[in-house]
């Protein structure tokens, strides 16, 4: 919560609402409340957007090894390689060579497991600082609504978990029960990443936004995107102490 307080925000537990994101200062319409980078994201292969920055580009270059993801330039390719793609690239190549296609939700889950392993290894070796709002432990706090899901949906998630286990490196794997929980949580916490014309171009998991920003039939904020960065912007005057929804 220390980071949120520097943004003029706080977390409160309120009856009937659970965790709430509350402003500690008045916010005017149009003002940016919060921005967040995704914990993990996957861009659609059906759109002409870069798989790293999420910006539309005329000439995208495919990864020479896996031939699956595309980038707008060398800079984005190098950033992606350093962050996630170096770990997923050989796995995507094998899937491609087997004539299979990895659905976006499974690709997103694979990225989450790979990133979790990397963060755990970094913590043990103290290689890099992990920001508290980007920590894998927050995933366990996401609502799954698993008890309310129909049996056929749970069976589908279990089958997806088995498929994912067959392609995930042993050191990164989660047990089928945990993977099913992750898939359940993604079904109600993932956001569609949209371009400037509000056309879906990918999906992403934004931990703080998913955990704290509740739905409302009379919202006072809207979620927009600049590339893959989520931007929460006020649509109405919000007084200090009010919930952002």
Tab-separated table of C-alpha atoms in Angstrom:
chain	number	residue	atom	x	y	z
A	1	UNK	CA	0.000	0.000	0.000
A	2	UNK	CA	2.970	2.372	0.360
A	3	UNK	CA	3.225	2.697	-3.408
A	4	UNK	CA	-0.509	3.381	-3.737
A	5	UNK	CA	-0.288	6.138	-1.130
A	6	UNK	CA	2.315	7.920	-3.234
A	7	UNK	CA	-0.340	7.958	-5.982
A	8	UNK	CA	-2.944	9.490	-3.655
A	9	UNK	CA	-4.724	6.140	-3.272
A	10	UNK	CA	-5.497	3.706	-0.471
A	11	UNK	CA	-7.064	0.273	0.042
A	12	UNK	CA	-10.054	-0.202	2.310
A	13	UNK	CA	-12.332	-3.117	3.194
A	14	UNK	CA	-15.986	-2.100	2.885
A	15	UNK	CA	-19.140	-4.069	3.629
A	16	UNK	CA	-20.580	-5.663	0.527
A	17	UNK	CA	-17.672	-4.487	-1.624
A	18	UNK	CA	-14.623	-6.255	-0.202
A	19	UNK	CA	-11.307	-4.675	-1.133
A	20	UNK	CA	-11.784	-1.180	-2.544
A	21	UNK	CA	-9.472	1.323	-4.191
A	22	UNK	CA	-10.125	4.690	-2.528
A	23	UNK	CA	-8.761	8.107	-3.404
A	24	UNK	CA	-7.235	10.229	-0.655
A	25	UNK	CA	-7.589	13.429	-2.689
A	26	UNK	CA	-10.225	14.948	-5.026
A	27	UNK	CA	-9.920	13.784	-8.640
A	28	UNK	CA	-11.275	15.727	-11.612
A	29	UNK	CA	-12.844	14.228	-14.781
A	30	UNK	CA	-10.184	13.242	-17.300
A	31	UNK	CA	-7.454	12.977	-14.682
A	32	UNK	CA	-5.267	9.869	-14.710
A	33	UNK	CA	-5.797	7.906	-11.503
A	34	UNK	CA	-3.377	5.043	-12.024
A	35	UNK	CA	-1.221	3.436	-14.699
A	36	UNK	CA	0.056	-0.131	-14.606
A	37	UNK	CA	2.139	-2.429	-16.752
A	38	UNK	CA	0.795	-5.986	-17.217
A	39	UNK	CA	2.087	-8.877	-15.148
A	40	UNK	CA	1.726	-10.922	-18.331
A	41	UNK	CA	0.131	-10.250	-21.704
A	42	UNK	CA	-0.415	-11.815	-25.123
A	43	UNK	CA	-1.128	-9.845	-28.276
A	44	UNK	CA	-3.451	-11.210	-30.939
A	45	UNK	CA	-1.808	-12.694	-34.019
A	46	UNK	CA	-4.818	-11.486	-36.013
A	47	UNK	CA	-3.801	-7.834	-35.587
A	48	UNK	CA	-0.824	-5.830	-36.793
A	49	UNK	CA	0.535	-4.886	-33.358
A	50	UNK	CA	3.937	-5.435	-31.786
A	51	UNK	CA	4.102	-8.299	-29.276
A	52	UNK	CA	6.143	-6.146	-26.889
A	53	UNK	CA	4.925	-2.526	-26.952
A	54	UNK	CA	1.431	-3.253	-28.312
A	55	UNK	CA	1.677	-0.441	-30.856
A	56	UNK	CA	0.360	-0.916	-34.389
A	57	UNK	CA	3.117	-1.112	-37.005
A	58	UNK	CA	3.158	-1.526	-40.767
A	59	UNK	CA	6.075	-3.937	-40.961
A	60	UNK	CA	6.333	-6.436	-38.120
A	61	UNK	CA	9.251	-8.860	-37.957
A	62	UNK	CA	8.718	-12.423	-36.698
A	63	UNK	CA	11.054	-14.003	-34.183
A	64	UNK	CA	13.530	-15.901	-36.354
A	65	UNK	CA	13.521	-18.928	-34.025
A	66	UNK	CA	9.934	-19.624	-32.939
A	67	UNK	CA	8.288	-17.724	-35.833
A	68	UNK	CA	5.339	-17.043	-33.540
A	69	UNK	CA	5.637	-13.566	-32.044
A	70	UNK	CA	6.234	-10.351	-34.010
A	71	UNK	CA	7.986	-7.100	-33.154
A	72	UNK	CA	8.084	-3.580	-34.560
A	73	UNK	CA	11.844	-3.271	-34.159
A	74	UNK	CA	15.073	-4.496	-32.605
A	75	UNK	CA	14.500	-2.524	-29.398
A	76	UNK	CA	11.198	-4.251	-28.639
A	77	UNK	CA	12.620	-7.629	-29.614
A	78	UNK	CA	15.528	-7.236	-27.174
A	79	UNK	CA	13.272	-6.074	-24.315
A	80	UNK	CA	10.911	-8.998	-24.879
A	81	UNK	CA	13.817	-11.456	-24.993
A	82	UNK	CA	15.167	-10.184	-21.693
A	83	UNK	CA	11.800	-10.220	-19.924
A	84	UNK	CA	9.929	-13.338	-21.060
A	85	UNK	CA	10.513	-14.461	-24.611
A	86	UNK	CA	13.901	-16.111	-24.045
A	87	UNK	CA	12.106	-18.628	-21.813
A	88	UNK	CA	8.997	-19.181	-23.936
A	89	UNK	CA	10.661	-19.100	-27.370
A	90	UNK	CA	11.827	-22.767	-27.535
A	91	UNK	CA	8.448	-23.893	-26.170
A	92	UNK	CA	6.539	-21.920	-28.818
A	93	UNK	CA	8.867	-23.294	-31.494
A	94	UNK	CA	8.105	-26.887	-30.474
A	95	UNK	CA	4.370	-26.207	-30.443
A	96	UNK	CA	4.622	-24.626	-33.903
A	97	UNK	CA	6.649	-27.571	-35.272
A	98	UNK	CA	4.057	-30.006	-33.897
A	99	UNK	CA	1.408	-28.197	-35.927
A	100	UNK	CA	-0.406	-26.969	-32.820
A	101	UNK	CA	-1.622	-23.514	-31.861
A	102	UNK	CA	-1.426	-22.265	-28.279
A	103	UNK	CA	-4.675	-20.453	-27.382
A	104	UNK	CA	-4.150	-16.941	-25.907
A	105	UNK	CA	-5.325	-17.921	-22.403
A	106	UNK	CA	-2.901	-20.866	-22.259
A	107	UNK	CA	-0.107	-18.696	-23.657
A	108	UNK	CA	-0.852	-16.132	-20.935
A	109	UNK	CA	-0.809	-18.838	-18.241
A	110	UNK	CA	2.497	-20.163	-19.579
A	111	UNK	CA	3.983	-16.666	-19.317
A	112	UNK	CA	2.735	-16.381	-15.732
A	113	UNK	CA	4.361	-19.680	-14.714
A	114	UNK	CA	7.638	-18.757	-16.401
A	115	UNK	CA	7.662	-15.323	-14.756
A	116	UNK	CA	6.832	-16.808	-11.359
A	117	UNK	CA	9.799	-19.171	-11.622
A	118	UNK	CA	12.059	-16.286	-12.642
A	119	UNK	CA	10.860	-14.122	-9.737
A	120	UNK	CA	11.365	-16.936	-7.230
A	121	UNK	CA	14.884	-17.553	-8.533
A	122	UNK	CA	15.610	-13.820	-8.367
A	123	UNK	CA	14.415	-13.649	-4.760
A	124	UNK	CA	16.610	-16.573	-3.743
A	125	UNK	CA	19.653	-15.132	-5.487
A	126	UNK	CA	18.710	-11.490	-4.873
A	127	UNK	CA	19.452	-10.732	-8.537
A	128	UNK	CA	16.760	-8.113	-9.184
A	129	UNK	CA	14.271	-6.102	-7.185
A	130	UNK	CA	10.667	-7.221	-7.655
A	131	UNK	CA	8.134	-4.437	-7.349
A	132	UNK	CA	5.438	-5.296	-4.744
A	133	UNK	CA	2.627	-4.556	-7.224
A	134	UNK	CA	4.185	-6.984	-9.731
A	135	UNK	CA	4.823	-9.892	-7.369
A	136	UNK	CA	3.610	-13.407	-8.200
A	137	UNK	CA	2.135	-13.817	-4.694
A	138	UNK	CA	-0.675	-11.409	-5.650
A	139	UNK	CA	-2.032	-13.992	-8.105
A	140	UNK	CA	-3.245	-16.153	-5.219
A	141	UNK	CA	-5.406	-13.225	-4.036
A	142	UNK	CA	-7.371	-13.032	-7.280
A	143	UNK	CA	-10.988	-14.140	-7.120
A	144	UNK	CA	-11.588	-17.424	-8.988
A	145	UNK	CA	-15.360	-17.950	-8.511
A	146	UNK	CA	-14.421	-21.597	-8.909
A	147	UNK	CA	-17.302	-22.868	-6.751
A	148	UNK	CA	-19.780	-21.135	-9.043
A	149	UNK	CA	-18.369	-22.525	-12.294
A	150	UNK	CA	-20.296	-25.318	-14.051
A	151	UNK	CA	-18.705	-28.760	-14.117
A	152	UNK	CA	-18.113	-28.720	-17.881
A	153	UNK	CA	-16.143	-25.471	-17.508
A	154	UNK	CA	-14.034	-26.931	-14.697
A	155	UNK	CA	-13.417	-30.042	-16.817
A	156	UNK	CA	-12.254	-27.792	-19.664
A	157	UNK	CA	-9.846	-25.995	-17.326
A	158	UNK	CA	-8.521	-29.345	-16.058
A	159	UNK	CA	-7.873	-30.478	-19.641
A	160	UNK	CA	-6.135	-27.179	-20.393
A	161	UNK	CA	-4.015	-27.621	-17.244
A	162	UNK	CA	-2.938	-31.082	-18.442
A	163	UNK	CA	-1.989	-29.694	-21.868
A	164	UNK	CA	-0.029	-26.868	-20.279
A	165	UNK	CA	1.799	-29.311	-18.014
A	166	UNK	CA	2.977	-31.239	-21.071
A	167	UNK	CA	4.809	-28.214	-22.519
A	168	UNK	CA	5.970	-26.335	-19.404
A	169	UNK	CA	9.552	-26.958	-18.177
A	170	UNK	CA	9.544	-29.108	-15.000
A	171	UNK	CA	11.082	-26.368	-12.849
A	172	UNK	CA	8.263	-23.971	-13.800
A	173	UNK	CA	5.302	-26.305	-13.540
A	174	UNK	CA	2.388	-25.948	-11.158
A	175	UNK	CA	0.290	-28.917	-10.122
A	176	UNK	CA	-2.969	-29.384	-12.112
A	177	UNK	CA	-5.067	-28.084	-9.215
A	178	UNK	CA	-3.086	-24.849	-9.008
A	179	UNK	CA	-3.126	-24.390	-12.782
A	180	UNK	CA	-6.905	-24.887	-12.789
A	181	UNK	CA	-7.161	-22.161	-10.142
A	182	UNK	CA	-5.050	-19.833	-12.303
A	183	UNK	CA	-7.230	-20.509	-15.347
A	184	UNK	CA	-10.356	-19.897	-13.255
A	185	UNK	CA	-8.984	-16.599	-11.983
A	186	UNK	CA	-8.023	-15.509	-15.500
A	187	UNK	CA	-11.587	-16.104	-16.705
A	188	UNK	CA	-12.787	-13.223	-14.507
A	189	UNK	CA	-9.676	-11.052	-14.088
A	190	UNK	CA	-8.069	-10.712	-17.514
A	191	UNK	CA	-8.607	-7.474	-19.421
A	192	UNK	CA	-8.860	-7.066	-23.173
A	193	UNK	CA	-6.090	-4.739	-24.339
A	194	UNK	CA	-7.619	-2.284	-26.805
A	195	UNK	CA	-6.144	0.163	-29.296
A	196	UNK	CA	-7.019	3.857	-29.578
A	197	UNK	CA	-10.268	2.965	-31.360
A	198	UNK	CA	-11.191	0.505	-28.580
A	199	UNK	CA	-10.617	-2.531	-30.789
A	200	UNK	CA	-9.315	-5.591	-28.871
A	201	UNK	CA	-5.713	-6.394	-29.823
A	202	UNK	CA	-4.678	-8.673	-26.962
A	203	UNK	CA	-5.255	-9.781	-23.381
A	204	UNK	CA	-3.365	-8.911	-20.214
A	205	UNK	CA	-3.354	-9.432	-16.459
A	206	UNK	CA	-3.063	-6.210	-14.445
A	207	UNK	CA	-2.776	-7.297	-10.814
A	208	UNK	CA	-3.535	-4.074	-8.921
A	209	UNK	CA	-6.455	-3.172	-11.172
A	210	UNK	CA	-7.947	-6.681	-11.036
A	211	UNK	CA	-7.540	-6.915	-7.260
A	212	UNK	CA	-8.771	-3.474	-6.244
A	213	UNK	CA	-10.981	-1.836	-8.865
A	214	UNK	CA	-14.519	-3.165	-8.412
A	215	UNK	CA	-17.300	-3.206	-10.977
A	216	UNK	CA	-20.037	-0.608	-10.715
A	217	UNK	CA	-23.264	0.079	-12.613
A	218	UNK	CA	-22.471	3.779	-12.139
A	219	UNK	CA	-18.691	3.915	-12.679
A	220	UNK	CA	-16.566	6.984	-12.061
A	221	UNK	CA	-13.549	5.758	-14.032
A	222	UNK	CA	-12.722	4.060	-17.316
A	223	UNK	CA	-9.859	1.741	-18.244
A	224	UNK	CA	-7.974	2.682	-21.412
A	225	UNK	CA	-4.699	1.494	-22.886
A	226	UNK	CA	-1.566	3.089	-24.269
A	227	UNK	CA	0.124	0.184	-25.983
A	228	UNK	CA	0.135	-2.493	-23.275
A	229	UNK	CA	0.041	0.024	-20.391
A	230	UNK	CA	-3.326	0.204	-18.618
A	231	UNK	CA	-4.493	3.756	-17.848
A	232	UNK	CA	-7.279	4.251	-15.309
A	233	UNK	CA	-8.857	7.655	-15.951
A	234	UNK	CA	-11.641	9.483	-14.091
A	235	UNK	CA	-14.917	10.072	-15.939
A	236	UNK	CA	-16.591	12.077	-13.153
A	237	UNK	CA	-15.563	14.197	-10.163
A	238	UNK	CA	-14.378	11.869	-7.385
A	239	UNK	CA	-14.224	13.347	-3.881
A	240	UNK	CA	-11.563	12.347	-1.372
A	241	UNK	CA	-12.544	9.138	0.426
A	242	UNK	CA	-14.686	7.840	-2.445
A	243	UNK	CA	-14.262	4.410	-4.017
A	244	UNK	CA	-12.909	4.253	-7.564
A	245	UNK	CA	-14.922	1.845	-9.692
